[in-house]
mmCIF file of C-alpha atoms and ligand atoms in Angstrom:
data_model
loop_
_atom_site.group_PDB
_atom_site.id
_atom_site.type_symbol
_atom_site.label_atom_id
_atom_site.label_comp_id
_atom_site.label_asym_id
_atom_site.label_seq_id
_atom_site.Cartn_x
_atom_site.Cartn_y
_atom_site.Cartn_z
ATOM 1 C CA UNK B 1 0.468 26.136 -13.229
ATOM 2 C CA UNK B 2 3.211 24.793 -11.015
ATOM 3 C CA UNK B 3 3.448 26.761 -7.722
ATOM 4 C CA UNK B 4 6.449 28.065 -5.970
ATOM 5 C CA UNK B 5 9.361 27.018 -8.282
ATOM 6 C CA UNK B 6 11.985 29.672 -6.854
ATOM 7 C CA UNK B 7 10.370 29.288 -3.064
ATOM 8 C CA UNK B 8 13.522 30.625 -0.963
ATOM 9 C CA UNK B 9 15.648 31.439 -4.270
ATOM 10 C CA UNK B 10 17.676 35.167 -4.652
ATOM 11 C CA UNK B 11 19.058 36.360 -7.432
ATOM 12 C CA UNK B 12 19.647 39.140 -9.998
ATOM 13 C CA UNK B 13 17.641 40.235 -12.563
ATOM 14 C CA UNK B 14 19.164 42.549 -15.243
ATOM 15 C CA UNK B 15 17.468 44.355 -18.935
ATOM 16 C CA UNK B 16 14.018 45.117 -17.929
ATOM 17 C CA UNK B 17 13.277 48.392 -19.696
ATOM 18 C CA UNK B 18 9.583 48.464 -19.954
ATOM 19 C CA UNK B 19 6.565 46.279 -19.595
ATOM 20 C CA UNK B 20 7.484 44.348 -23.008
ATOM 21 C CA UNK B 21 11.223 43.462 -21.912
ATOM 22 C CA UNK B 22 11.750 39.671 -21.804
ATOM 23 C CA UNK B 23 13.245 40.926 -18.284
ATOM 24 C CA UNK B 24 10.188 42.632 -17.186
ATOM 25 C CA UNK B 25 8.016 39.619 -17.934
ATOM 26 C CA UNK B 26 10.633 37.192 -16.265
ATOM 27 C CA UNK B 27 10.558 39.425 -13.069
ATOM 28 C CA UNK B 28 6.801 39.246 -12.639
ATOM 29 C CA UNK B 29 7.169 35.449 -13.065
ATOM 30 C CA UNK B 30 10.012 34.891 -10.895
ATOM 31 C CA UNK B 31 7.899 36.772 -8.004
ATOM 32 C CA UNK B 32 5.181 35.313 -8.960
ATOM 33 C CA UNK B 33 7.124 31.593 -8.030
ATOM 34 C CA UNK B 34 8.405 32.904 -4.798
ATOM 35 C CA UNK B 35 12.142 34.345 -5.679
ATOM 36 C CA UNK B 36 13.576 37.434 -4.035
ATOM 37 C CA UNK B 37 15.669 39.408 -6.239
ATOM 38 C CA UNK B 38 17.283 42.810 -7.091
ATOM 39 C CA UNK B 39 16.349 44.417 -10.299
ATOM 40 C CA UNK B 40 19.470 46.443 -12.289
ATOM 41 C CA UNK B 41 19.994 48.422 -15.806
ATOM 42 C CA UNK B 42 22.290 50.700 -16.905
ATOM 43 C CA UNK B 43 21.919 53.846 -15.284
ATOM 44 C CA UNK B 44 20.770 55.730 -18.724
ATOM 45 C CA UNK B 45 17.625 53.264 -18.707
ATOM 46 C CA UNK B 46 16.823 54.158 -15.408
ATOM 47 C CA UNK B 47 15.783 57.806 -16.402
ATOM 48 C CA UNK B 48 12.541 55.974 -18.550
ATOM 49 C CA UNK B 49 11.222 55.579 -15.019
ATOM 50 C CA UNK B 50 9.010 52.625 -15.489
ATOM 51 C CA UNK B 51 11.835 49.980 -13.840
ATOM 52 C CA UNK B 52 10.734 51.992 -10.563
ATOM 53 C CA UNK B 53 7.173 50.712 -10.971
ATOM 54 C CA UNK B 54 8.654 46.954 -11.653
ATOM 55 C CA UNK B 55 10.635 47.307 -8.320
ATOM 56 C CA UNK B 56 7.100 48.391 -6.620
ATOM 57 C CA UNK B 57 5.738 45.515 -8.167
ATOM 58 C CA UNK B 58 7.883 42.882 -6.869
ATOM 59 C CA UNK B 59 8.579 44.643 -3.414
ATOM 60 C CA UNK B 60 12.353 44.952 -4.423
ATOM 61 C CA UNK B 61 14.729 47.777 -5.029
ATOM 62 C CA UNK B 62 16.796 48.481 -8.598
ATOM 63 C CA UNK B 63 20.503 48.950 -8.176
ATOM 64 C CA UNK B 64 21.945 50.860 -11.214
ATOM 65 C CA UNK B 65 25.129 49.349 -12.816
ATOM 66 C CA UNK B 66 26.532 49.704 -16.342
ATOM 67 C CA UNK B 67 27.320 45.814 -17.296
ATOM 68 C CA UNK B 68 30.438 46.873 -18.665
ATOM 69 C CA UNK B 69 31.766 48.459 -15.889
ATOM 70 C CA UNK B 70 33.798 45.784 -13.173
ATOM 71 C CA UNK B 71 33.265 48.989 -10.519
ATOM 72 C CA UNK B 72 30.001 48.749 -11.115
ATOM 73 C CA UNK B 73 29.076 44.974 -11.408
ATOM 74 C CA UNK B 74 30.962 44.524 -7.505
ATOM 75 C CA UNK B 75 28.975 47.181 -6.238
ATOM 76 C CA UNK B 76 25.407 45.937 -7.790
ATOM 77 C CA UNK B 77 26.365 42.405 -5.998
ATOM 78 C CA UNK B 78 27.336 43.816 -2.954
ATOM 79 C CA UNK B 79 24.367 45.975 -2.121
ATOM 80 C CA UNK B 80 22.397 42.736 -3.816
ATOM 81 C CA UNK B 81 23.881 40.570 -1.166
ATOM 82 C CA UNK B 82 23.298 43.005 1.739
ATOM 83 C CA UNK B 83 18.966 43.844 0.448
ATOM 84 C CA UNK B 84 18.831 40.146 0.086
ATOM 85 C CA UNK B 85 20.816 38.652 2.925
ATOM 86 C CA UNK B 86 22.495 36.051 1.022
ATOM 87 C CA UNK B 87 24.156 34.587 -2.133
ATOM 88 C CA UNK B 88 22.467 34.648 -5.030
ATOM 89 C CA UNK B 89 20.700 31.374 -6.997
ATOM 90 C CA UNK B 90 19.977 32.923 -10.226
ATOM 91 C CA UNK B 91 21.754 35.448 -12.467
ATOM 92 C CA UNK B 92 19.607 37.113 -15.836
ATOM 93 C CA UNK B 93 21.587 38.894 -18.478
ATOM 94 C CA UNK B 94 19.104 40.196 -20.400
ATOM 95 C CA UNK B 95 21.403 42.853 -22.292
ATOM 96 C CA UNK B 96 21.886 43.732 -25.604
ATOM 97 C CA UNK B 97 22.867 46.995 -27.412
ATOM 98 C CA UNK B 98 24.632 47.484 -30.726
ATOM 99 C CA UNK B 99 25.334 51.266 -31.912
ATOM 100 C CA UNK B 100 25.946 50.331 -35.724
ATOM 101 C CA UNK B 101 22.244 49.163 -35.709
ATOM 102 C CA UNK B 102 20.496 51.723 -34.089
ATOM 103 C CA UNK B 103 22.603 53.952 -36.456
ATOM 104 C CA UNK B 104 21.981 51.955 -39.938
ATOM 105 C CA UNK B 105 25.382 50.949 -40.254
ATOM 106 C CA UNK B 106 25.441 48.058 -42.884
ATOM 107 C CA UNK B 107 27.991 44.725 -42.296
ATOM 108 C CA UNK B 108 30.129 45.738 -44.947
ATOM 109 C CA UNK B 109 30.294 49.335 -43.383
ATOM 110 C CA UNK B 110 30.726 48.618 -39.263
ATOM 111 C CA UNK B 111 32.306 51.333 -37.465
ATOM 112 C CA UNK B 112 34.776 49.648 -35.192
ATOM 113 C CA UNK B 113 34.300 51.708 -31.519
ATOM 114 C CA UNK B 114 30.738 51.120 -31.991
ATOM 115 C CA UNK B 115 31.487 47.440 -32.657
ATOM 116 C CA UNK B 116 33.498 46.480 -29.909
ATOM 117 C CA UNK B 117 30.876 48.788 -27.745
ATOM 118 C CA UNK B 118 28.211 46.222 -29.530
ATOM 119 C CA UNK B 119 30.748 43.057 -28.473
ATOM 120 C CA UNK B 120 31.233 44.874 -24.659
ATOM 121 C CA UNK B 121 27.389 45.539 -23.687
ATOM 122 C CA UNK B 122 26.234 42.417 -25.474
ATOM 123 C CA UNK B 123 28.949 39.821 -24.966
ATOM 124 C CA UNK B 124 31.816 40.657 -23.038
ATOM 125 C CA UNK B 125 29.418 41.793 -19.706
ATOM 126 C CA UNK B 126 28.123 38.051 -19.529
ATOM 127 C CA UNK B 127 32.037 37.426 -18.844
ATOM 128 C CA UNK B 128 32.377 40.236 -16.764
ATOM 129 C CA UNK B 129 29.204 39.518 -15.010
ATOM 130 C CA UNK B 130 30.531 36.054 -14.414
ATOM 131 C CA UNK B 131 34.171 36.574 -13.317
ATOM 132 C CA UNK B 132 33.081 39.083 -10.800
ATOM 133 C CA UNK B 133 30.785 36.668 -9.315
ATOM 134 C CA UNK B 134 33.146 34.076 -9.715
ATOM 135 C CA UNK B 135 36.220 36.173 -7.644
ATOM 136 C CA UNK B 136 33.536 37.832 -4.868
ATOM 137 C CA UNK B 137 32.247 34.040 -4.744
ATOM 138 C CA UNK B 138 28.466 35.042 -4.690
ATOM 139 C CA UNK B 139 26.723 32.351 -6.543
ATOM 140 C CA UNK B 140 25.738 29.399 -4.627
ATOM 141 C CA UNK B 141 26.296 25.794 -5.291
ATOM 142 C CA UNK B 142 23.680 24.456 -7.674
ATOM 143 C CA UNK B 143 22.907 28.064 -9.013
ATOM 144 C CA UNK B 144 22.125 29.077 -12.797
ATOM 145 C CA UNK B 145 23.043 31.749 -14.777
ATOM 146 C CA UNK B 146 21.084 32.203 -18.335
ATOM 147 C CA UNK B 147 21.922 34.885 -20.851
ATOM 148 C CA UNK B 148 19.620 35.748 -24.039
ATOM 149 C CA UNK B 149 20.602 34.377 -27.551
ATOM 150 C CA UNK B 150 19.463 34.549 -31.321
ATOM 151 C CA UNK B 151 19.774 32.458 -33.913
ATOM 152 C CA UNK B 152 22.165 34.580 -35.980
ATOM 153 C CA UNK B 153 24.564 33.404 -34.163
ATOM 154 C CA UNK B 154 24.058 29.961 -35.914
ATOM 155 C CA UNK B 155 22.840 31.582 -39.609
ATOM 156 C CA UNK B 156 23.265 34.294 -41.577
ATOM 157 C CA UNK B 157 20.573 37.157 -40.829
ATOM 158 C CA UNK B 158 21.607 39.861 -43.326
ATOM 159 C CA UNK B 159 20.283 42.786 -41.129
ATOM 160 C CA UNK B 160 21.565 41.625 -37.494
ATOM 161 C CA UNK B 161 25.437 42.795 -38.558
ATOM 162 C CA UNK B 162 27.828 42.915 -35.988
ATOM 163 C CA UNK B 163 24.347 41.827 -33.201
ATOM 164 C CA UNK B 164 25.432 38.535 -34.984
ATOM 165 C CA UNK B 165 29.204 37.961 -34.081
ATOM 166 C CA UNK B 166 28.141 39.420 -30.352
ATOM 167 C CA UNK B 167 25.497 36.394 -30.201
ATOM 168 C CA UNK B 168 28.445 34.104 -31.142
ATOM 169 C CA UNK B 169 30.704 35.169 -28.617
ATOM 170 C CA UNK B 170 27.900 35.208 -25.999
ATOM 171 C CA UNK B 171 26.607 31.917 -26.635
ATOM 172 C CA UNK B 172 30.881 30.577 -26.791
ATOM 173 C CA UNK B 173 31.471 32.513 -23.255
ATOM 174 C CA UNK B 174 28.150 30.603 -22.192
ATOM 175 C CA UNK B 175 30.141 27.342 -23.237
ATOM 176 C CA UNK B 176 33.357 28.259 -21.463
ATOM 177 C CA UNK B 177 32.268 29.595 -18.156
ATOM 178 C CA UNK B 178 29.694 27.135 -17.565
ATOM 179 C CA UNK B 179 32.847 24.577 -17.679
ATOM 180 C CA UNK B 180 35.000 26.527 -15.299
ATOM 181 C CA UNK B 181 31.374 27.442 -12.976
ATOM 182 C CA UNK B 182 30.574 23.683 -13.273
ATOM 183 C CA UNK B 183 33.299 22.495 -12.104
ATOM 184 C CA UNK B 184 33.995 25.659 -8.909
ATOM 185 C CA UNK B 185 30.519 25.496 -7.679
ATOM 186 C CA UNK B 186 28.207 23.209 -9.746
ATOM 187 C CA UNK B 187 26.370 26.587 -10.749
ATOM 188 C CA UNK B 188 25.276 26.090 -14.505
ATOM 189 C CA UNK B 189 25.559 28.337 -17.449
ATOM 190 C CA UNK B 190 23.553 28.613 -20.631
ATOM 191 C CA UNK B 191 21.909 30.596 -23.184
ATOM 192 C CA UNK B 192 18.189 30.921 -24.482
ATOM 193 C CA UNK B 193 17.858 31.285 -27.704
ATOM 194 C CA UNK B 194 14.552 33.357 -28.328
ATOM 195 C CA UNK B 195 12.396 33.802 -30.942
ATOM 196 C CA UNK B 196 12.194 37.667 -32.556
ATOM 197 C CA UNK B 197 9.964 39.555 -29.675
ATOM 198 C CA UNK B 198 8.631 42.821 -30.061
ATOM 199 C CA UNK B 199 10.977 44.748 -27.396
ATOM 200 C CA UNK B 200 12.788 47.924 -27.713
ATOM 201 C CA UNK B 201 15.987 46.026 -28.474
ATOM 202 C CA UNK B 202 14.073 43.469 -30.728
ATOM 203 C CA UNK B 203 12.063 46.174 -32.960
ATOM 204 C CA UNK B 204 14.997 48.440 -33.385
ATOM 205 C CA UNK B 205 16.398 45.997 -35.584
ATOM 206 C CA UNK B 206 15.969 46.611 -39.717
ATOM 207 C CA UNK B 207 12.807 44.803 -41.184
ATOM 208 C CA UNK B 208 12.094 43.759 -37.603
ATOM 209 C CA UNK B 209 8.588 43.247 -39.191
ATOM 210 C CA UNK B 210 9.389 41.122 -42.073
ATOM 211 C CA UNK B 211 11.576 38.778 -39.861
ATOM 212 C CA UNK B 212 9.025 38.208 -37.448
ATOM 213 C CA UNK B 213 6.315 37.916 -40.126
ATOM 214 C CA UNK B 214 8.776 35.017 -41.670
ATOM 215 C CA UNK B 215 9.150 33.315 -38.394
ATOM 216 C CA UNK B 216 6.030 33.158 -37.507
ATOM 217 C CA UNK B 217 4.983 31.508 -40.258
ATOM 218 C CA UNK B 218 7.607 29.076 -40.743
ATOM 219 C CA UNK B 219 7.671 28.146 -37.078
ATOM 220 C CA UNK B 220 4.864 25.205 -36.192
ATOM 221 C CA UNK B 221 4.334 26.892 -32.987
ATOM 222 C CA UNK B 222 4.315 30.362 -33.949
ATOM 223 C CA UNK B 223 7.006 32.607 -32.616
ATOM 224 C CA UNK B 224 7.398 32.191 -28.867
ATOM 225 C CA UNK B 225 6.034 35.197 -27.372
ATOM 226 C CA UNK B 226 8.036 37.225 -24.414
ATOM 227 C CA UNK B 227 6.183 36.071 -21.590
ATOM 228 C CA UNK B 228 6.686 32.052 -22.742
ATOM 229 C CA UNK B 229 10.256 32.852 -22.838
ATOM 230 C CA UNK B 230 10.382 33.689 -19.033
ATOM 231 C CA UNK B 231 8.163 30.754 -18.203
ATOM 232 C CA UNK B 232 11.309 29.055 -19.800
ATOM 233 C CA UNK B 233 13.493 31.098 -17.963
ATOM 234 C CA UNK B 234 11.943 30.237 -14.332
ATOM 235 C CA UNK B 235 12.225 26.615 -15.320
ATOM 236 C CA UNK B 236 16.266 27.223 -16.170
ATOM 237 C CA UNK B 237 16.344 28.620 -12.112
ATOM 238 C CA UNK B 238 14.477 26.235 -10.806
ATOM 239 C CA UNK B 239 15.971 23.066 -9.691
ATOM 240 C CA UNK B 240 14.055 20.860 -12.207
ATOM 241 C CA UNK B 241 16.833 21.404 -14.576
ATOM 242 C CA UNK B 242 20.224 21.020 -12.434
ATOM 243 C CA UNK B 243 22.227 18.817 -14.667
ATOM 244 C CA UNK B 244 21.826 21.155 -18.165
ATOM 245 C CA UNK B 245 25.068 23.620 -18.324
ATOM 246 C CA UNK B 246 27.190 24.852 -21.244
ATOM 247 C CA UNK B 247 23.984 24.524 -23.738
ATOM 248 C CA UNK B 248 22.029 27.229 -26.468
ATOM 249 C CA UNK B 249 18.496 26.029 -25.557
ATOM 250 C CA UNK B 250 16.237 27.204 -28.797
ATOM 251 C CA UNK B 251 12.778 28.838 -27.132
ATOM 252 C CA UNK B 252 11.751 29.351 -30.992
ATOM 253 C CA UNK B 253 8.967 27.689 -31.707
ATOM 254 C CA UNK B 254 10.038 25.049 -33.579
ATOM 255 C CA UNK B 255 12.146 27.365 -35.913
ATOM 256 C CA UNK B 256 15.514 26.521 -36.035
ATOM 257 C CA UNK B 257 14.793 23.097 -37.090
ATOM 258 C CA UNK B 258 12.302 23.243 -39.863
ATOM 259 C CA UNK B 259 13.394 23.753 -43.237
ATOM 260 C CA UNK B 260 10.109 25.385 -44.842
ATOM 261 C CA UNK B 261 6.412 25.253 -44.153
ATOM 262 C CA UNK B 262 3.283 25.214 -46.204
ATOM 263 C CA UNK B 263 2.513 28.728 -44.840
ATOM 264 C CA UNK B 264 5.704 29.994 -46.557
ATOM 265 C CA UNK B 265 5.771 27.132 -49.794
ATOM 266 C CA UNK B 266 1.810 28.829 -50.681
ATOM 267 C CA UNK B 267 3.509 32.429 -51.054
ATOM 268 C CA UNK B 268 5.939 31.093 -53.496
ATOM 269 C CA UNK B 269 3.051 29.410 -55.752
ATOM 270 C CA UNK B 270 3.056 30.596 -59.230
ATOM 271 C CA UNK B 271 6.017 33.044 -58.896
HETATM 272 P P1 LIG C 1 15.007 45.373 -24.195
HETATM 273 O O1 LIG C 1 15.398 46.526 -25.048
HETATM 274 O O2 LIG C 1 13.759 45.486 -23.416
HETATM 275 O O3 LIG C 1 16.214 44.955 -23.232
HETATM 276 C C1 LIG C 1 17.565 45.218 -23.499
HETATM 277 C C2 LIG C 1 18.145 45.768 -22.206
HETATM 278 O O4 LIG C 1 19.566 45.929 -22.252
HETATM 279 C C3 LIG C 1 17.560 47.140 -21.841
HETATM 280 O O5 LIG C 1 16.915 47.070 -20.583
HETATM 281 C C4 LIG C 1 18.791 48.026 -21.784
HETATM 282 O O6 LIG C 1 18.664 49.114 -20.881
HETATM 283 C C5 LIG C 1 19.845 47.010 -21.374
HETATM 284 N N1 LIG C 1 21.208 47.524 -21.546
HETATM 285 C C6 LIG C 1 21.746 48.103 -22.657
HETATM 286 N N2 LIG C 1 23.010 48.500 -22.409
HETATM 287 C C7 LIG C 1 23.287 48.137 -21.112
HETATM 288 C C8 LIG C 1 24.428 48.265 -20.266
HETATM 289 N N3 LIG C 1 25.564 48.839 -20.704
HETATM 290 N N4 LIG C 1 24.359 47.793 -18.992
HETATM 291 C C9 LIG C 1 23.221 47.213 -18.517
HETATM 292 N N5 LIG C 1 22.108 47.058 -19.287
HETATM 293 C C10 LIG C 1 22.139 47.520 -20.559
HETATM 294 O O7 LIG C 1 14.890 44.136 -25.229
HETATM 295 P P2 LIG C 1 14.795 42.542 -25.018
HETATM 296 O O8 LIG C 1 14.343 42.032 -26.342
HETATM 297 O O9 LIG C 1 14.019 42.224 -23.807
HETATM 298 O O10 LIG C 1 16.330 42.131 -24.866
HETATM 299 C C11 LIG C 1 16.797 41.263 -23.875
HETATM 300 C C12 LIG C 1 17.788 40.267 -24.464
HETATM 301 O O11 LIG C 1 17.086 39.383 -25.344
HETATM 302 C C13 LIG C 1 18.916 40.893 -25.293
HETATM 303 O O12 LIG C 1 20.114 40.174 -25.063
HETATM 304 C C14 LIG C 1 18.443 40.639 -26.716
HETATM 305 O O13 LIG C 1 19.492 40.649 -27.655
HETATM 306 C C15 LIG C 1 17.843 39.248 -26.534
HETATM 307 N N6 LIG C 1 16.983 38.801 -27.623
HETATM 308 C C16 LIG C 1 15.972 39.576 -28.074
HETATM 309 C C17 LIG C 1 15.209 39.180 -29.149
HETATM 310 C C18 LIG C 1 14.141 40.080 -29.691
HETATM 311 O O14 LIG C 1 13.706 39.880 -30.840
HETATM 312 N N7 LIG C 1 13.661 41.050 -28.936
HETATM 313 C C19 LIG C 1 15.411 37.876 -29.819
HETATM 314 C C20 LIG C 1 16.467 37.094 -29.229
HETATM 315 C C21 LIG C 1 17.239 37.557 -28.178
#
């Protein structure tokens, strides 16, 4: 394994709820390749507990902040800045949330609060996350920024509803501020687009199962599991891959570009 990757890096690290968050894993690994960092969720995830035993982990604090919240996103880099004593390399959004899921609301049925709630937590705070670093000029030159896609943004995935159009939007404010970042402070912006993973956010999801089942067996590598996905992640902060910005990088497997496999043509044998 390469060694020291983020040597002398900071940053911020948001979305690890428990030990199977894509965050979680991309924290360890981050440490693990010498970065210094502040851990943050929203402040109703912090009453599970276990981000406290993260933080212990990798000998850093956890700042709560609500993503959606400008208030809160200033102070989270401020007190960031001061624990870390200096600008930041690296920013993780690792946030997603949509009420008409976890509620069963179908796409033909959305209730419209909880859909713009859905667009806010899952979309809009990458923007908000952004601009605020943008106008308290925290990033520093050369730095990345990497929010957390899926595919439904591309296709049509029935049971994702209004997850889907927040995906879109993400991966399109990905696209637009890693133009205006680019050209400010040569920090680049992009989006990982990530096989289904069995997380809190991930399983909540209707026929979570089935999907992954399906994926697995249609992608030649098998899905990509959570802790591949922040090997992929440390990569995006480290400075082998300066000169990608504005991009949807698939970390799938081989997924979104096969068309069927022999896995999924044998189940359709003799229908
Ligand atoms: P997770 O449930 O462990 O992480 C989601 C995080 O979002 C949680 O830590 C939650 O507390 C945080 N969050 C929700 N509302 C927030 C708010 N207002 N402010 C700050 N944080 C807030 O699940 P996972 O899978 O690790 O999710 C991380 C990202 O990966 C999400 O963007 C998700 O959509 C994306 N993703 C997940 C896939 C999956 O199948 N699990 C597949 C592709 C993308």
């Amino acid at each position: 394994m390469p060694e020291n990757l983020l040597k002398g890096k900071l940053g911020i690290i948001t979305g690890a709820l428990d030990e199977n968050s894509i965050a979680w894993k991309t924290a360890l690994k981050a440490k693990e390749q010498g970065a210094r960092f502040v851990l943050t969720n929203a402040p109703i995830a912090m009453r599970m507990g276990a981000i406290n035993d993260l933080a212990k982990e990798c000998d850093t604090i956890v700042i709560p902040a609500d993503a959606t919240s400008l208030e809160d996103i200033e102070k989270l880099y401020s007190e960031a800045k001061e624990y870390l004593g200096g600008d930041f390399d690296f920013i993780l959004h690792s946030i997603g949330m949509s009420p008409n899921i976890r509620k069963g609301r179908s796409y033909g049925d959305l209730n419209y609060d909880w859909a713009m709630k859905s667009y806010d937590v899952s979309a809009i705070s990458f923007h908000k996350m952004m601009q605020v670093a943008e106008k308290m000029d925290v990033m520093k030159e050369w730095g990345s920024i990497v929010g957390l896609s899926y595919i439904a943004a591309q296709r049509v995935f029935p049971f994702y509803t209004d997850m889907a159009d927040a995906k879109s939007l993400l991966e399109s404010i990905a696209r637009g501020y890693g133009y205006r970042f680019g050209k400010l402070k040569n920090v680049r912006v992009n989006t990982i687009s990530q096989s289904p993973t069995k997380t809190t956010a991930g399983t909540g999801i209707g026929g979570f199962d089935s999907f992954y089942n399906f994926a697995d067996a249609l992608s030649p590598l098998g899905n990509a599991s959570a802790e591949s996905c922040a090997d992929y992640i440390v990569t995006m902060f480290s400075d082998l891959t300066r000169m990608v910005t504005m991009q949807n990088l698939f970390h799938d497997g081989g997924y979104s570009f096969t068309g069927i496999s022999e896995e999924i043509m044998d189940k359709f044998k003799d229908l």
